[in-house]
PDB file of C-alpha atoms in Angstrom:
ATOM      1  CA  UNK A  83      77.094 148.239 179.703  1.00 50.00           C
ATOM      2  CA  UNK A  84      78.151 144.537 177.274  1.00 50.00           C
ATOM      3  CA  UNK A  85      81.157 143.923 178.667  1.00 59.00           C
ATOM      4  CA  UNK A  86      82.304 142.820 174.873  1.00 77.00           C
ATOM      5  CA  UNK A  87      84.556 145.754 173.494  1.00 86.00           C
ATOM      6  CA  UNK A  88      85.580 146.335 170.293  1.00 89.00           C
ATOM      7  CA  UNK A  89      89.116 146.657 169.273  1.00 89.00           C
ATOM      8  CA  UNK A  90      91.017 148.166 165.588  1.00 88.00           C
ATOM      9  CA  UNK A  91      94.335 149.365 165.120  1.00 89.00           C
ATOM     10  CA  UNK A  92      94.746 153.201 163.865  1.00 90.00           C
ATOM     11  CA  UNK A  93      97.552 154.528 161.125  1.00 92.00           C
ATOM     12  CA  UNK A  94      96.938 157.991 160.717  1.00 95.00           C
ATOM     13  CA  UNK A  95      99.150 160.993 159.968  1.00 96.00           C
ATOM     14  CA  UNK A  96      98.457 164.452 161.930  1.00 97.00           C
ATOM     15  CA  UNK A  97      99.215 167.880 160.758  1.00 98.00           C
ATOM     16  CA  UNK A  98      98.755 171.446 162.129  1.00 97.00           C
ATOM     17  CA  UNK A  99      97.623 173.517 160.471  1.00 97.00           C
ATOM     18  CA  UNK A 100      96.342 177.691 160.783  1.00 97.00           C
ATOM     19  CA  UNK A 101      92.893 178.921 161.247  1.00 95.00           C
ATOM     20  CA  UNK A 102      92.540 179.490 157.403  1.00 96.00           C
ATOM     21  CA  UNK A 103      94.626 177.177 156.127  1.00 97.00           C
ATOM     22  CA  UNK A 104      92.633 175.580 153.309  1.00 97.00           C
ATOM     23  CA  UNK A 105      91.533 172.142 152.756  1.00 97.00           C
ATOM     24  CA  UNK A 106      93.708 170.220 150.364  1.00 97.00           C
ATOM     25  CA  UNK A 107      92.078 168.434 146.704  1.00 97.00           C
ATOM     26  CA  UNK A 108      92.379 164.795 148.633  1.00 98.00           C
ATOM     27  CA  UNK A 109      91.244 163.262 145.219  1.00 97.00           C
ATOM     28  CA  UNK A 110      94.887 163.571 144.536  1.00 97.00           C
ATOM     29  CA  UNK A 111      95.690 160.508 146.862  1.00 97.00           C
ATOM     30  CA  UNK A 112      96.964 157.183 145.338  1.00 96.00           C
ATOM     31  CA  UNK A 113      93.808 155.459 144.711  1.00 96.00           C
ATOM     32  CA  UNK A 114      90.996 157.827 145.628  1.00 97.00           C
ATOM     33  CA  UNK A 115      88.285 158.489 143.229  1.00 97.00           C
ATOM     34  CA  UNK A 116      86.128 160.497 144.861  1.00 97.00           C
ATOM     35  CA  UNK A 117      85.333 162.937 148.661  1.00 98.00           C
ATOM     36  CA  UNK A 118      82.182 162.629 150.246  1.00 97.00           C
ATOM     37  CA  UNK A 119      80.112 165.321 151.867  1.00 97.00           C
ATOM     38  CA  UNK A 120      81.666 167.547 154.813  1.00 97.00           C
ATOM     39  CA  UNK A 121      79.726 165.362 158.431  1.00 97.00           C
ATOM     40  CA  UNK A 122      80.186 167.795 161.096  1.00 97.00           C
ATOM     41  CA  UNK A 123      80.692 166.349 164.598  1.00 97.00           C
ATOM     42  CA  UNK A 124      80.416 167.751 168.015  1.00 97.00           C
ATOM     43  CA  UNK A 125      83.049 165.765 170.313  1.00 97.00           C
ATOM     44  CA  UNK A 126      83.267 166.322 173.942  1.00 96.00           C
ATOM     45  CA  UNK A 127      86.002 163.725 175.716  1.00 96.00           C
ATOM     46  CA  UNK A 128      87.505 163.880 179.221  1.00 96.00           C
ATOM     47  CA  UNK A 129      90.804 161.581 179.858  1.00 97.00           C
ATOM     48  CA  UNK A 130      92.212 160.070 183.152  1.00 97.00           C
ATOM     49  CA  UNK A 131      95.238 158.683 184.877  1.00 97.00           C
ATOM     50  CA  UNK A 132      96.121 157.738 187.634  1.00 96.00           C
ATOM     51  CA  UNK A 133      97.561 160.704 190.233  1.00 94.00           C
ATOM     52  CA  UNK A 134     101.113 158.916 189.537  1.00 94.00           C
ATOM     53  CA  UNK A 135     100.587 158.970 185.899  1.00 95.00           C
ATOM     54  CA  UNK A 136     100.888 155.262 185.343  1.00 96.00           C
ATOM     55  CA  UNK A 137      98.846 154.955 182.395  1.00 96.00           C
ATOM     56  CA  UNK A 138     101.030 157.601 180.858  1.00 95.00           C
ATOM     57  CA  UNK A 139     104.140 155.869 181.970  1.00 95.00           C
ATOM     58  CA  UNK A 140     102.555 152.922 179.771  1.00 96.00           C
ATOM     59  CA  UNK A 141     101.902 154.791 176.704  1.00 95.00           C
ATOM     60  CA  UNK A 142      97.892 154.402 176.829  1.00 96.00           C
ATOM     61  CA  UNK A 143      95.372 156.717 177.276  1.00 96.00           C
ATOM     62  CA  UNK A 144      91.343 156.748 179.293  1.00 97.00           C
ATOM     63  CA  UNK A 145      89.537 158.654 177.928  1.00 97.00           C
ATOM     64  CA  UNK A 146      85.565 159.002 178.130  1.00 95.00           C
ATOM     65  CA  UNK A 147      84.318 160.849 174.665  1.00 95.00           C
ATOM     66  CA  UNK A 148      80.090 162.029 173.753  1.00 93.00           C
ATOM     67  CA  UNK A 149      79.593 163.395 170.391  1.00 94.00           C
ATOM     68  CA  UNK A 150      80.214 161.413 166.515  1.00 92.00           C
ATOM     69  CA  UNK A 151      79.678 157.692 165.734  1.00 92.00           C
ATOM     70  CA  UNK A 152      82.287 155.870 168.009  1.00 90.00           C
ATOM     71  CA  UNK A 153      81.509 157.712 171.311  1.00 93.00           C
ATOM     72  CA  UNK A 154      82.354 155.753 174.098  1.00 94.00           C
ATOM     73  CA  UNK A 155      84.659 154.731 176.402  1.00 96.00           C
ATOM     74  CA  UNK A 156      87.821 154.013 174.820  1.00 96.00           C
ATOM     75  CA  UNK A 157      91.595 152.552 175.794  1.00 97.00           C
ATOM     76  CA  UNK A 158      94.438 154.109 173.268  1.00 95.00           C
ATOM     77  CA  UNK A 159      98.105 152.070 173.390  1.00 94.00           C
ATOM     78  CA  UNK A 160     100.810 152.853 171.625  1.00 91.00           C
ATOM     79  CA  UNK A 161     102.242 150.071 169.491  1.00 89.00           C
ATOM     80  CA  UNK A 162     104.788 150.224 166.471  1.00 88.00           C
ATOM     81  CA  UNK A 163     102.365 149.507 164.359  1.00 84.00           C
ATOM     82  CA  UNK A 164      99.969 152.165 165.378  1.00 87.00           C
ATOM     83  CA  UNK A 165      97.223 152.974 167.863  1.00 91.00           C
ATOM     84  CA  UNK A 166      95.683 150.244 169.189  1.00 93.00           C
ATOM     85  CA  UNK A 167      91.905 151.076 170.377  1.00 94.00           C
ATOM     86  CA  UNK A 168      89.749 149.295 172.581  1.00 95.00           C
ATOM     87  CA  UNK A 169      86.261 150.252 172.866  1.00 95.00           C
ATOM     88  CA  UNK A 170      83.022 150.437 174.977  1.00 95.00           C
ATOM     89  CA  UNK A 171      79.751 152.005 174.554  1.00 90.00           C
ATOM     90  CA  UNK A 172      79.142 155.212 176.477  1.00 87.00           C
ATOM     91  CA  UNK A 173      77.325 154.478 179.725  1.00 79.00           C
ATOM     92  CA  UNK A 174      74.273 156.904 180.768  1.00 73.00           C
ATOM     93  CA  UNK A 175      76.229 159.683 182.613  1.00 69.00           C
ATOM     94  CA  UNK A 176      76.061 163.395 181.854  1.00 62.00           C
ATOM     95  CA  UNK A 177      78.635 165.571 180.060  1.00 60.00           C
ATOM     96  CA  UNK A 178      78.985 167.015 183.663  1.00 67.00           C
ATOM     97  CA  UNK A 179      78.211 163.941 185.855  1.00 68.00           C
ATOM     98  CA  UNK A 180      81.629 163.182 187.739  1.00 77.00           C
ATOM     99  CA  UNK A 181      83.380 160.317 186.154  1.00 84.00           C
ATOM    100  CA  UNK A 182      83.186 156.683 187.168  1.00 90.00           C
ATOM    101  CA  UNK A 183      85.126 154.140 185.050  1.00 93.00           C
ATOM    102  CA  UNK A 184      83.322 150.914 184.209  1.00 93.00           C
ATOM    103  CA  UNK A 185      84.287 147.783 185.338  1.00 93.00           C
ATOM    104  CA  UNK A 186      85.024 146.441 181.892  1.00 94.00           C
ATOM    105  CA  UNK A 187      87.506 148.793 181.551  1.00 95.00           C
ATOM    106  CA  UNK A 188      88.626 148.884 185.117  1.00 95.00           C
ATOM    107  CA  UNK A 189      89.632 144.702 183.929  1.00 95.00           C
ATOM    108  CA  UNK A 190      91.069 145.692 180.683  1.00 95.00           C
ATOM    109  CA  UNK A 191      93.703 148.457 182.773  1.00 96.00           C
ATOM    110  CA  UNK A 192      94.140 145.883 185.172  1.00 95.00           C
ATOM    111  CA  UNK A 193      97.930 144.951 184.582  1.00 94.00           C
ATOM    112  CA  UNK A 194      98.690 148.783 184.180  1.00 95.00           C
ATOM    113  CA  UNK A 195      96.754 150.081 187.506  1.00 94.00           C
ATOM    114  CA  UNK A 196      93.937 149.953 189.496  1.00 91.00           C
ATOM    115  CA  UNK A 197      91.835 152.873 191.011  1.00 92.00           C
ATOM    116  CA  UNK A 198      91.506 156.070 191.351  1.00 94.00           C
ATOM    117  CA  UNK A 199      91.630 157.681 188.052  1.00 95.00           C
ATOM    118  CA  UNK A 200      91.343 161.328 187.571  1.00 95.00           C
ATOM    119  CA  UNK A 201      90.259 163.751 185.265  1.00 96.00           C
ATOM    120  CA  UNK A 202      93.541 165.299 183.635  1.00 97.00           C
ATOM    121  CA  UNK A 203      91.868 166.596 180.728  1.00 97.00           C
ATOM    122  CA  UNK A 204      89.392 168.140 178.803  1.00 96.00           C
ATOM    123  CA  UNK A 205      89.007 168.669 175.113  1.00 97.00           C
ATOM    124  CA  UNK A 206      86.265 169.341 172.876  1.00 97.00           C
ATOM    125  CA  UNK A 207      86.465 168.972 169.325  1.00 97.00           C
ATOM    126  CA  UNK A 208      84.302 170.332 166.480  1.00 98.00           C
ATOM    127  CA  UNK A 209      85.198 168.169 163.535  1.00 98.00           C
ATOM    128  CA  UNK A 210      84.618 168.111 160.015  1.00 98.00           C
ATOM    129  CA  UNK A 211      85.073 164.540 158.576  1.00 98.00           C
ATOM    130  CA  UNK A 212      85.393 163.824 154.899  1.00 98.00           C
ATOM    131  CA  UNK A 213      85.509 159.798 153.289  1.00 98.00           C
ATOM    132  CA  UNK A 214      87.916 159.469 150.857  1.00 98.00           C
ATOM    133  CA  UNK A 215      86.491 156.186 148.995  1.00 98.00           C
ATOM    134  CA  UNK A 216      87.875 153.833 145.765  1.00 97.00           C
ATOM    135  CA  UNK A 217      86.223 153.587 142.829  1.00 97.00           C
ATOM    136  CA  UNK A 218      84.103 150.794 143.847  1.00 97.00           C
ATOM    137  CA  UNK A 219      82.767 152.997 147.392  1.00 97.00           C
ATOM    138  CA  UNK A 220      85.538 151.746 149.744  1.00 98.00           C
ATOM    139  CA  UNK A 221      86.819 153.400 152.323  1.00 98.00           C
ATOM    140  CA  UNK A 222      90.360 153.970 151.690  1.00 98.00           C
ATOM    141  CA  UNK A 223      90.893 157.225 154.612  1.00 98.00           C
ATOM    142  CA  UNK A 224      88.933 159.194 156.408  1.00 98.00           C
ATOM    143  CA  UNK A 225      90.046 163.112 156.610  1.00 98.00           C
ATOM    144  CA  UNK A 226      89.026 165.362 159.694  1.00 98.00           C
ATOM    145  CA  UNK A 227      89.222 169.082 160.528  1.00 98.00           C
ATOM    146  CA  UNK A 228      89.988 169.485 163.762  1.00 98.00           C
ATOM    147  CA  UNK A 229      88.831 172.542 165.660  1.00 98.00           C
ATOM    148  CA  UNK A 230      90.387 171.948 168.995  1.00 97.00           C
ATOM    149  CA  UNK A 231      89.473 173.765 172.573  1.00 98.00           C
ATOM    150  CA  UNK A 232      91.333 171.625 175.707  1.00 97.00           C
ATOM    151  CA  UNK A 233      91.477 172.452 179.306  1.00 97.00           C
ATOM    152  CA  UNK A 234      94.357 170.341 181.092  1.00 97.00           C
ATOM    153  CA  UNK A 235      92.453 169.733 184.391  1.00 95.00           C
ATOM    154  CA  UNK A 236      96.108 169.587 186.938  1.00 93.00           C
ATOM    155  CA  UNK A 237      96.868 173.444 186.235  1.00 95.00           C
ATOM    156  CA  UNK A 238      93.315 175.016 184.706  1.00 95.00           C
ATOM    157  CA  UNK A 239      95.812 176.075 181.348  1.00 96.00           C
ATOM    158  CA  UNK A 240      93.163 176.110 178.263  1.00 97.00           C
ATOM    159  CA  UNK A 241      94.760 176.020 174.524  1.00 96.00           C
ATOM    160  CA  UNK A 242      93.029 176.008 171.274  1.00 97.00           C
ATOM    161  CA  UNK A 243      94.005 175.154 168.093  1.00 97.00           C
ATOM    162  CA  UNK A 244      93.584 173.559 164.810  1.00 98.00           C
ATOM    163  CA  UNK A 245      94.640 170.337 162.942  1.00 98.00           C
ATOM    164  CA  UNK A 246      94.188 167.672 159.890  1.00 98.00           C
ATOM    165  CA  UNK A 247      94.499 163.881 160.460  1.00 97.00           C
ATOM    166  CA  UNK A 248      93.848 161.416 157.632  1.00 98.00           C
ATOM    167  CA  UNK A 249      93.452 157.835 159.536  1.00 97.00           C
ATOM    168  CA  UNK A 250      93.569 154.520 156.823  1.00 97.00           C
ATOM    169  CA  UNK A 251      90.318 152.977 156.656  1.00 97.00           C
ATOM    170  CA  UNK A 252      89.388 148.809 155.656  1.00 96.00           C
ATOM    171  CA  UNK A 253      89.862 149.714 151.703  1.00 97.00           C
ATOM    172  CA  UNK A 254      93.418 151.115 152.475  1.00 96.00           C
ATOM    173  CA  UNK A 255      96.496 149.227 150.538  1.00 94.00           C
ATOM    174  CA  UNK A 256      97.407 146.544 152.140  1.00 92.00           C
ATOM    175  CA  UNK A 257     101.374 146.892 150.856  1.00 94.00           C
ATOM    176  CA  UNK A 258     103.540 148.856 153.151  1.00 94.00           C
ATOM    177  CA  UNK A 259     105.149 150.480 150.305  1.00 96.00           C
ATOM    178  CA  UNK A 260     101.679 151.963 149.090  1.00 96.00           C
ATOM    179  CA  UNK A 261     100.858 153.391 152.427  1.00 96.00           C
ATOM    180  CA  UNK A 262     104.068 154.987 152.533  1.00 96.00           C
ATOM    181  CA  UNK A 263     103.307 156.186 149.474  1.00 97.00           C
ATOM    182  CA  UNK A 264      99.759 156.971 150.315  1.00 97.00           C
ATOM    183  CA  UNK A 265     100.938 159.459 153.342  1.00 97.00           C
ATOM    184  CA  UNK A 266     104.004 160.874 151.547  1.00 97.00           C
ATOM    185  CA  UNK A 267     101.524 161.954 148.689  1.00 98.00           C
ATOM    186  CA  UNK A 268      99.376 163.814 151.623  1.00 98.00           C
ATOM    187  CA  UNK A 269     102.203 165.451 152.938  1.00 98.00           C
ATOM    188  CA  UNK A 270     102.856 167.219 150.283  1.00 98.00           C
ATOM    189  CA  UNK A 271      99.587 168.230 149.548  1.00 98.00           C
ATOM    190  CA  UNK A 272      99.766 169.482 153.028  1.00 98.00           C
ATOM    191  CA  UNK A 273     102.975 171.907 152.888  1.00 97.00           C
ATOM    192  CA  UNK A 274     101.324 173.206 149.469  1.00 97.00           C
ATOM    193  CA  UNK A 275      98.333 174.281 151.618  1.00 97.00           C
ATOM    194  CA  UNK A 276     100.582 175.933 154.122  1.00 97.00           C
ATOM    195  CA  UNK A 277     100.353 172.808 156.920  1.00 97.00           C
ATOM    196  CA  UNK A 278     103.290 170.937 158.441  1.00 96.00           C
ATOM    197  CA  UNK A 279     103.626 167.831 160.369  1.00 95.00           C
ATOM    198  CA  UNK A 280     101.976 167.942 163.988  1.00 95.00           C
ATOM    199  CA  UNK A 281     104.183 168.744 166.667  1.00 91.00           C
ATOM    200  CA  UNK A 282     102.690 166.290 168.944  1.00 91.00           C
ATOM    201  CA  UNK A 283     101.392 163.105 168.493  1.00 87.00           C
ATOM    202  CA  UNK A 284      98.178 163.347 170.246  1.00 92.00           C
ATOM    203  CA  UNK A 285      95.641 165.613 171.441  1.00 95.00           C
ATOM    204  CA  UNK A 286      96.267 164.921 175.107  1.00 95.00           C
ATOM    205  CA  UNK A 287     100.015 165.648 175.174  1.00 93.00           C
ATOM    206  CA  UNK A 288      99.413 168.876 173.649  1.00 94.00           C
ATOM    207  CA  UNK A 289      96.785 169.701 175.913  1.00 95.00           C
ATOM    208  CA  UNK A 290      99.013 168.834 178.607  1.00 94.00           C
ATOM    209  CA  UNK A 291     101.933 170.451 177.149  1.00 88.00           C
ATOM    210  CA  UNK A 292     104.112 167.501 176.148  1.00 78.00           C
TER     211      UNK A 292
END
């Protein structure tokens, strides 16, 4: 595994959304001219912590994800901005294998905690991702469909359920004002469609409940 990672920041709004709940005309965002194709992806991702919860306690997240094009190994923190990511490519273990967390990322956890991690969770994912690009092919958002199956490993509780998340891509406005903008226009093409804003924040608290 390169120990070289790769980091971006994510700003992205999350909605849920019912089992029929249709998709919205996202050509009616500020600035997007046109929706490509549906790309269906398969994720499978397993998070950890430590058995104290310190990575938690930090507002970061492990987690170890197969499936679509940034599978990997990847660090989440919370930041005011947004979600900071840190990434690493997946090493050669099976979707089954038990888990052992690289060294890279052992180093970039360091001044959080050290070893063991567990397995808290398990979600899979089958996701339906649509660019929504500028007139000259940028990419201002991406949209996804969530399809959502987790186990959370501490208690064996499964939940299921679905949700939309649009996530600001390189071509996105670079004003503050016209991102607000951006997401205010996309909530309300999401209470038109019947959605509402996401009770949690992330995938992993609501697997876990939080």
């Amino acid at each position: 595994m390169t120990t070289e990672p790769r980091s971006s920041l994510e700003v992205e709004r999350k909605y849920d959304v019912d089992a029929e709940t249709p998709v919205p005309d996202w050509s009616a965002l500020p600035g997007v001219a046109s929706v490509g194709e549906p790309e269906s992806r398969e994720l499978d991702a397993r998070y950890l912590d430590t058995p104290d919860g310190r990575l938690a306690e930090a507002l970061t997240a492990l987690r170890r994800r197969t499936g679509g094009p940034d599978e990997g190994w990847h660090i989440k923190r919370s930041t005011p901005e947004g979600k900071l990511e840190t990434q690493w490519p997946l090493d050669a273990a099976g979707a089954d294998d038990p888990i052992e967390v690289p060294a890279p990322v052992l180093d970039a956890l360091a001044e959080i905690s050290g070893p063991p991690f567990d397995v808290i969770a398990r979600i899979r994912n089958s996701r339906t991702a649509y660019a929504l690009r500028d007139v000259d092919g940028g990419l201002i958002a991406e949209f996804v469909d969530d399809r959502v199956t987790a186990v959370d490993e501490r208690t064996g509780r499964s939940s299921s359920w679905r949700e939309w998340e649009i996530e600001l891509g390189p071509a996105a406005p670079p004003r503050a004002a016209d991102i607000a903008g951006l997401f205010d226009t996309a909530d309300e093409l999401v209470r038109a469609a019947g959605g509402r804003p996401a009770a949690s924040d992330s995938k992993l608290g609501r697997a876990l409940g939080l």
